[in-house]
Coordinates of C-alpha atoms and ligand atoms in Angstrom, one line a residue:
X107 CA 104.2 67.8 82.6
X108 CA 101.7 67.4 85.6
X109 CA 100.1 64.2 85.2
X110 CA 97.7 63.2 82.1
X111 CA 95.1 65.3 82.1
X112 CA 93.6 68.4 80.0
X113 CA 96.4 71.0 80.6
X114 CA 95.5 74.7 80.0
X115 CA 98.6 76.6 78.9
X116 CA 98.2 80.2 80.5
X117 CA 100.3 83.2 80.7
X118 CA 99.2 85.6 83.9
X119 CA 99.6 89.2 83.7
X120 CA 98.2 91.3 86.7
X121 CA 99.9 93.9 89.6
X122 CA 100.9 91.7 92.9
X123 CA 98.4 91.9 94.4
X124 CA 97.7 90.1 97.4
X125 CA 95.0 88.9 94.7
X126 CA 97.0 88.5 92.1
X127 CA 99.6 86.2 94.3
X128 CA 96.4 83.9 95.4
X129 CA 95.9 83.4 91.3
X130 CA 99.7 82.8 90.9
X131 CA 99.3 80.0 93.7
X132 CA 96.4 78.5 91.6
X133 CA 97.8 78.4 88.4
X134 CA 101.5 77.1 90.0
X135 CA 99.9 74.8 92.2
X136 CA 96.8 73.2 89.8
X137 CA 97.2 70.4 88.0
X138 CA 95.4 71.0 85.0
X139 CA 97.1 74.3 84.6
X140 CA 101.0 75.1 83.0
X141 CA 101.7 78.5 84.1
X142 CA 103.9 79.7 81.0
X143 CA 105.0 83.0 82.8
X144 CA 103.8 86.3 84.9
X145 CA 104.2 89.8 83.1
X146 CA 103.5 92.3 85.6
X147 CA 102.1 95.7 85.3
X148 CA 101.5 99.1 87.8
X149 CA 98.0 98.8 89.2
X150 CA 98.2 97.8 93.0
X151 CA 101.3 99.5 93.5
X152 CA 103.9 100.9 91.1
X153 CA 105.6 98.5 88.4
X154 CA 109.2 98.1 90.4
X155 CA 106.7 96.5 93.4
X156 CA 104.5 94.5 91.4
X157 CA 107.3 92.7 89.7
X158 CA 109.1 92.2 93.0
X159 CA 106.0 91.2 94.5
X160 CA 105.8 88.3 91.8
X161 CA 109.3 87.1 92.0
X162 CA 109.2 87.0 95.5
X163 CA 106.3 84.5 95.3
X164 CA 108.2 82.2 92.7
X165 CA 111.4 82.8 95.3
X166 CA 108.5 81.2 98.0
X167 CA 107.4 78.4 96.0
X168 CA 110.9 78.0 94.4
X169 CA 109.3 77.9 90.6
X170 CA 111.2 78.9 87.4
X171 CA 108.5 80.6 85.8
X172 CA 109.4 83.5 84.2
X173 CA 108.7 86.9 85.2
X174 CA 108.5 89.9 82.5
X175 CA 107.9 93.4 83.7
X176 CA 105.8 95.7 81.5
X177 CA 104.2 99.3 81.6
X178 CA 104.5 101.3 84.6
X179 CA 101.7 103.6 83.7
X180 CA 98.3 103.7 82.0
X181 CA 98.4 104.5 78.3
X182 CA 96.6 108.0 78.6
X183 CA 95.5 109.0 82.8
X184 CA 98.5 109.1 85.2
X185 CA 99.5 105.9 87.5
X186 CA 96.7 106.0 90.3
X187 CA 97.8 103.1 92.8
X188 CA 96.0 101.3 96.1
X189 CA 98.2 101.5 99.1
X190 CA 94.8 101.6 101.3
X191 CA 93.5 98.3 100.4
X192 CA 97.5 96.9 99.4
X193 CA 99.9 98.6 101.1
X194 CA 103.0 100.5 100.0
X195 CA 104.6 97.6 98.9
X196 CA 101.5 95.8 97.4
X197 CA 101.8 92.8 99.3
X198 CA 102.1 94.1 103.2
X199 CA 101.4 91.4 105.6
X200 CA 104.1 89.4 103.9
X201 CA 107.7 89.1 105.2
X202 CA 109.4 90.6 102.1
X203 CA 112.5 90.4 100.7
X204 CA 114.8 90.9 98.0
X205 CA 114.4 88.0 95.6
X206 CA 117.0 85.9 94.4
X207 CA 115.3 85.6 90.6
X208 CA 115.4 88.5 88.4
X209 CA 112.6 89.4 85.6
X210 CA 113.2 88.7 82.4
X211 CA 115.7 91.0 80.2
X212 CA 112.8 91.6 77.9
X213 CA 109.3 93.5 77.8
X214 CA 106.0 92.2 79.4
X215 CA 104.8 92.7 75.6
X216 CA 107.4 91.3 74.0
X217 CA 107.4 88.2 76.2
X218 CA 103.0 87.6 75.4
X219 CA 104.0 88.4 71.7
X220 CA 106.8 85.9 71.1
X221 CA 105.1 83.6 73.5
X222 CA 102.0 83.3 71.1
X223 CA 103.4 83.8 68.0
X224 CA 105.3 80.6 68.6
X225 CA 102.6 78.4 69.7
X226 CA 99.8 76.7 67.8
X227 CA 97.1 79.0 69.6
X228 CA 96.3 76.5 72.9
X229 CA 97.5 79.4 75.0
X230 CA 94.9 81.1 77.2
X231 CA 95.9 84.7 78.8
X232 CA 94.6 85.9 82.6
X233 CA 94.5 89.4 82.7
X234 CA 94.1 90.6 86.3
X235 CA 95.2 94.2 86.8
X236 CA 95.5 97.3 84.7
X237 CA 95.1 96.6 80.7
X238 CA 97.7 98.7 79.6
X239 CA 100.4 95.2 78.8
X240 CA 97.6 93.1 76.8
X241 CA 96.5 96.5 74.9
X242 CA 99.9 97.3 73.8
X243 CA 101.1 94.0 72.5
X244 CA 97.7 93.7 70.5
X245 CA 98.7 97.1 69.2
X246 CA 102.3 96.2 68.6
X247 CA 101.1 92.6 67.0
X248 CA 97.8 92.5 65.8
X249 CA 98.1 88.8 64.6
X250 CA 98.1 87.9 68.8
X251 CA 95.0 88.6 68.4
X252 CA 93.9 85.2 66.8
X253 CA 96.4 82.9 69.0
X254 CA 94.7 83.9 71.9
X255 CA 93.1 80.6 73.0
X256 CA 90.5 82.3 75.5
X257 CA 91.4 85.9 77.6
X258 CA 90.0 85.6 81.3
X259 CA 89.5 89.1 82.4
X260 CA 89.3 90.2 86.3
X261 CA 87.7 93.4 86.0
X262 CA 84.0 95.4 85.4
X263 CA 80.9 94.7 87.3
X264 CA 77.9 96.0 87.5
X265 CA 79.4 98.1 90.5
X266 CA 82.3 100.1 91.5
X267 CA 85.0 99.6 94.0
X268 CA 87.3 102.5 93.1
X269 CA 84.1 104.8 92.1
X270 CA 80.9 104.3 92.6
X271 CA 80.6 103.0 89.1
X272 CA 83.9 101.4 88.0
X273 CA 86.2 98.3 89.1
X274 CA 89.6 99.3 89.7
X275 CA 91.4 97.0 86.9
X276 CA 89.5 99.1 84.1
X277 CA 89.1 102.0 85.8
X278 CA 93.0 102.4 86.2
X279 CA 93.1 102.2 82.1
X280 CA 89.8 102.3 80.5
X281 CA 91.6 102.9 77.0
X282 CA 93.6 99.5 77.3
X283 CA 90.3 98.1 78.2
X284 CA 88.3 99.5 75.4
X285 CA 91.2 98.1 73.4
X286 CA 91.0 94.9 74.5
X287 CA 87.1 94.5 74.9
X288 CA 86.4 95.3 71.5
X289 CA 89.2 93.0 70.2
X290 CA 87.4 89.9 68.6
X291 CA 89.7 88.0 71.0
X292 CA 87.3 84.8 72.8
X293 CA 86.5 86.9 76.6
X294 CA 85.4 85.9 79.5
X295 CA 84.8 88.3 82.5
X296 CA 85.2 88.0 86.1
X297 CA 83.7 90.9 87.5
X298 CA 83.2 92.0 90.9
X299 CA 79.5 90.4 91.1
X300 CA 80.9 87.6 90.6
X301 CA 84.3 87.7 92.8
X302 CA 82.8 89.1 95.7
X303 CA 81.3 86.1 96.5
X304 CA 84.9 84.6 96.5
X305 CA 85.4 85.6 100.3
X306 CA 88.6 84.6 102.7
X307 CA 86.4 84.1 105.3
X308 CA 87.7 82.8 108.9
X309 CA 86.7 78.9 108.2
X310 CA 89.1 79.2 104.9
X311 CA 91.9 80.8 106.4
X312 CA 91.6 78.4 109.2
X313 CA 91.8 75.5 106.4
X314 CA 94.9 77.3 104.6
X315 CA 96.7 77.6 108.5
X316 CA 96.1 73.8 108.9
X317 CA 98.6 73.1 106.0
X318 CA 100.9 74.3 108.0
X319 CA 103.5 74.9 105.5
X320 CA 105.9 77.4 104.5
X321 CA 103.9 78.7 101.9
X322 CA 100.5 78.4 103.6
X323 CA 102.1 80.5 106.5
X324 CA 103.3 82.8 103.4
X325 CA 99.4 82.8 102.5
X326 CA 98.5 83.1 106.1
X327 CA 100.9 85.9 106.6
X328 CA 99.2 88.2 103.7
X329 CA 95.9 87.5 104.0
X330 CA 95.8 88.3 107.3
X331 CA 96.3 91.4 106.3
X332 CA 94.5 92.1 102.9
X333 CA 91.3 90.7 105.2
X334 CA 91.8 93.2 108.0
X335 CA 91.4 95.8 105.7
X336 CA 88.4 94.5 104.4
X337 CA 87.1 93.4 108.3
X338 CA 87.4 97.1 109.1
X339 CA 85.0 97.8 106.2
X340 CA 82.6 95.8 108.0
X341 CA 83.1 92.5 105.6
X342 CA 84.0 89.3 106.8
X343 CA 87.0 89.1 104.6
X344 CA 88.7 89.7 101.7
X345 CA 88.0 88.7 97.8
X346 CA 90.3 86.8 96.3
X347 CA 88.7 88.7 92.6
X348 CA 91.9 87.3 90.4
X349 CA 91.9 83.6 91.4
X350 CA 88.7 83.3 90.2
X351 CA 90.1 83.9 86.5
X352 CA 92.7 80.9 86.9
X353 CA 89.9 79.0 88.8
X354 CA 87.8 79.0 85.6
X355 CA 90.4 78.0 83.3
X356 CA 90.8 74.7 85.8
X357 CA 87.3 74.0 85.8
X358 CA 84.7 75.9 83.6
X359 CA 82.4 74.5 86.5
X360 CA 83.7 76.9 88.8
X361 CA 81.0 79.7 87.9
X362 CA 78.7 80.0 85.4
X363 CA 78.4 82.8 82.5
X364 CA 75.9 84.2 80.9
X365 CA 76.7 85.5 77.3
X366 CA 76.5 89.3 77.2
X367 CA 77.4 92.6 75.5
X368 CA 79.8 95.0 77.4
X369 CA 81.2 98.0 76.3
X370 CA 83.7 100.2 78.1
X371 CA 83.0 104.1 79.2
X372 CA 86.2 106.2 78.4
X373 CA 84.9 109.9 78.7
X374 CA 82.1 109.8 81.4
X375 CA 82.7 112.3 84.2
X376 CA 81.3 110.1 86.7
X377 CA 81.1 106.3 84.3
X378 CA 84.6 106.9 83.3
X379 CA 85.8 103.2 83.4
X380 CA 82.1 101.7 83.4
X381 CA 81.8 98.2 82.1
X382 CA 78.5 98.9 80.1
X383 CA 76.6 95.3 80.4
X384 CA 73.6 94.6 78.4
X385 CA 71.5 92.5 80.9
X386 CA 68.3 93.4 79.4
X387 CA 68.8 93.4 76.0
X388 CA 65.8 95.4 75.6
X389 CA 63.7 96.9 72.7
X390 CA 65.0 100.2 71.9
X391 CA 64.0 99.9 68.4
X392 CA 67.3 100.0 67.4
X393 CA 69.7 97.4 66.1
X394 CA 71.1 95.4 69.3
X395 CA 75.4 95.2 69.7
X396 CA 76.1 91.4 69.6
X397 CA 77.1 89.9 73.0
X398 CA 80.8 89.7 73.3
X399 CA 81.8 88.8 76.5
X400 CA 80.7 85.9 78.9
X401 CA 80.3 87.2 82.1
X402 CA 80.7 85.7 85.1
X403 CA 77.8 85.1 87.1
X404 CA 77.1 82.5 89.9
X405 CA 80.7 81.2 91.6
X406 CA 80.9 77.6 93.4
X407 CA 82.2 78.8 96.5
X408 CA 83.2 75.0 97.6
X409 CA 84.9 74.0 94.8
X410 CA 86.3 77.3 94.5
X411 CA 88.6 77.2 97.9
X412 CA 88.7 73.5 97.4
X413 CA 90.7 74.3 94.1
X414 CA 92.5 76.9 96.3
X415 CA 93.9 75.1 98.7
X416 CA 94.6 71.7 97.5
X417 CA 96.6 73.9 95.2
X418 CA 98.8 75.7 98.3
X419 CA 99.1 72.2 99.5
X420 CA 100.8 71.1 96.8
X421 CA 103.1 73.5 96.5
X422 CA 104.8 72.9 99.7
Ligands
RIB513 O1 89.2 95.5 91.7 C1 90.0 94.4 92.0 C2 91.2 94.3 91.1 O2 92.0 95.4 91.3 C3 92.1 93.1 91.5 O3 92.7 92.6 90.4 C4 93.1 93.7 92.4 O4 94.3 92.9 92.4 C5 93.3 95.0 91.7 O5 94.2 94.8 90.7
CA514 CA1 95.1 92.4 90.3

């Protein structure tokens, strides 16, 4: 029990993920935030790396928070992963290693269903890779769908970054996501307008390397290399997209939303994986879709990275 404040109970599920290990950090490290446990899924790099990739972190920060593996492929394309911008292993830059803990003897699915059905609905998901684990369990167990305090989404935008218009995350399973966005489930989406502004740039890092900790050098080690990849795109770092999701359920002032309809393109030859947002909402003469997703819209870079990296402070 951190001390008393407002907690947000969260489960994260995403691919590790240099990303994805950022949000971990945030939700281990924050103090408004219990991290109930990390089901993992194939996005970034296959499933066997992605859970590895997550219990190496909590070997790092020596947390007990349990780690459940889930689908190691998309419900209907094949597994498309992203060695160019992760790395075989999904986390290069990082001196890995075999971790000590072991995932959980049960399904990523399994573990979100029990986890909900046995709570009084105060517990808030962050989905931050591939959809395929949260579509399944809402398949398996409809009822999640109402214990589902709020479901912060990394994904969509109103641009690509794995085609010209589609974000990886729905891109890699635009069924689950259809699945999920038209769930009546309370959403919020962080998409890439929004976590591109969420930059690693040099002045950050050289905060993070001040610490001077094991796992800021963990951090350092990492992001070193998730932002050369993005230096030698011309950029002046990396995003960290998914710790923006964990960000907002810390402090709603983090970025602000704007309430909007989005729909997701399954069979466009060129849209496939499109988050379709309704900016305009204009007169077609025709009945309008209600809004059913806040999206996020302007991020707080300062108390962003603030959050960020009192948060690796803490955790030693
Ligand atoms: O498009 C960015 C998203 O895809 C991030 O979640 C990253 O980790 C990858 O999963
Ligand atoms: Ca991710």
């Amino acid at each position: 029990m951190k001390e008393n404040r407002i907690i947000e109970k969260m489960i994260y599920d995403g691919d590790p993920g240099h990303d994805d290990v950022m949000a971990i950090l945030l939700a281990a490290g924050n103090p408004g935030i219990e991290l109930l446990g990390v089901t993992t899924v194939a996005g970034n790099a296959p499933l066997e790396m992605t859970t590895r990739n997550a219990l190496i972190t909590m070997d790092i920060i020596g947390a007990d928070i349990p780690v459940a593996a889930g689908c190691s492929t998309p419900l209907v394309k094949p597994l498309y992963t992203a060695p160019f911008v992760h790395g075989e292993s999904g986390l290069d830059g990082a001196k890995l290693f075999e971790p000590k803990r072991k995932p959980l003897d049960k399904h990523a699915c399994d573990f979100i269903i029990d986890t909900l059905m046995e709570s009084d609905g105060d517990i808030s998901i962050v989905a931050a890779g591939p959809l395929t684990n949260v579509a399944l369990a809402l398949r398996r167990e409809p009822e999640i769908a109402s214990r589902i305090k709020q479901l912060v989404i990394m994904g969509g935008g109103r641009f690509g970054n794995i085609t010209p218009a589609a974000e990886f995350n729905i891109w890699s399973d635009a069924e689950a996501a259809r699945i999920v966005f038209e769930s009546d489930i309370p959403k919020v989406m962080c998409g890439l307008d929004l976590t591109y502004q969420a930059v690693a740039v040099p002045e950050i890092m050289e905060r993070i390397r001040a610490i001077g900790s094991r796992v800021s050098e963990f951090v350092c080690d990492f992001m070193t290399f998730y932002n050369n990849n993005s230096r030698r795109a011309g950029k002046n770092g990396a995003p960290v997209n998914d710790a923006c999701c964990v960000a907002y359920l810390a402090d709603k002032n983090v970025f602000t939303t704007r309430h909007l309809r989005v729909d997701i393109e399954t069979k466009g030859e060129f849209s496939y994986g499109m988050t379709c947002i309704d900016f305009f909402r204009m007169n077609s003469g025709k009945p309008l879709l209600e809004p059913n997703v806040y999206v996020g819209d302007k991020l707080n870079f300062e108390l962003f990275w603030n959050m960020m990296i009192s948060a690796i402070a803490s955790l030693g």
